[in-house]
Coordinates of C-alpha atoms in Angstrom, one line a residue:
M1 CA -21.9 -29.9 56.2
T2 CA -22.1 -26.2 56.9
I3 CA -21.6 -23.7 54.0
E4 CA -20.8 -20.2 55.0
I5 CA -21.8 -17.5 52.5
T6 CA -20.4 -14.0 53.0
Q7 CA -20.4 -10.7 51.1
Q8 CA -17.1 -9.1 50.3
I9 CA -16.4 -5.7 48.7
R10 CA -13.0 -5.0 47.2
V11 CA -11.6 -1.4 47.2
Q12 CA -8.7 -1.1 44.8
E13 CA -7.0 1.9 43.4
N14 CA -3.5 0.4 42.9
S15 CA -2.8 -2.9 41.1
G16 CA -0.4 -4.1 43.9
Y17 CA -2.6 -3.7 46.9
W18 CA -6.3 -3.3 47.9
Y19 CA -8.7 -3.4 50.8
T20 CA -11.6 -5.8 51.4
V21 CA -14.6 -5.3 53.6
E22 CA -16.4 -8.5 54.5
D23 CA -19.7 -9.1 56.4
I24 CA -18.2 -11.6 58.9
H25 CA -16.1 -11.4 62.0
Q26 CA -13.1 -13.4 60.7
D27 CA -11.8 -14.3 64.1
T28 CA -15.1 -15.7 65.5
G29 CA -17.0 -16.7 62.3
Y30 CA -20.1 -14.8 63.5
D31 CA -21.8 -11.6 62.3
G32 CA -19.6 -8.6 62.2
C33 CA -17.1 -6.9 59.9
T34 CA -13.6 -7.7 58.8
I35 CA -11.5 -5.1 56.9
S36 CA -8.4 -6.5 55.3
Y37 CA -5.3 -5.1 53.7
M38 CA -4.3 -7.4 50.8
V39 CA -1.2 -7.4 48.6
E40 CA -0.4 -9.1 45.3
D41 CA 2.2 -11.8 45.6
S42 CA 3.1 -13.2 42.2
E43 CA 4.9 -16.2 43.7
R44 CA 2.4 -17.3 46.4
G45 CA -0.8 -15.6 45.3
D46 CA -2.8 -12.8 47.0
K47 CA -1.8 -12.3 50.7
Q48 CA -3.7 -10.8 53.6
E49 CA -1.2 -8.5 55.2
Q50 CA -3.3 -7.1 58.0
Y51 CA -6.9 -7.2 59.1
I52 CA -9.2 -5.8 61.8
C53 CA -12.4 -7.4 63.0
M54 CA -15.4 -5.7 64.8
G55 CA -19.0 -6.3 65.6
K56 CA -21.9 -4.8 63.7
E57 CA -22.3 -1.8 66.0
E58 CA -18.6 -1.0 65.9
A59 CA -18.6 -1.3 62.1
L60 CA -21.6 1.1 61.8
A61 CA -19.9 3.6 64.1
V62 CA -16.7 3.5 62.0
A63 CA -18.8 4.0 58.8
Y64 CA -20.6 6.9 60.5
A65 CA -17.3 8.5 61.6
I66 CA -15.8 8.2 58.1
N67 CA -18.9 9.7 56.6
K68 CA -18.9 12.5 59.1
M69 CA -15.2 13.3 58.4
F70 CA -15.6 13.5 54.6
G71 CA -19.4 14.1 54.3
E72 CA -19.8 12.8 50.8
L73 CA -21.9 9.7 51.3
K74 CA -25.7 10.0 51.5

């Protein structure tokens, strides 16, 4: 039996929706990054509305670009 352990960070400012960043490429199951847009669904539970997957190098490039645009992270 294989057990997969991942790390997920939840970013939530509104009670009805949030974003998650996870340290796995959800489409392939390998190293990478998945960013998801989640919504609260009181009838069916939380629902993943949209997501994007990328490799480690792409994820770091996106993080660098966001930091460069806003310049607040050290």
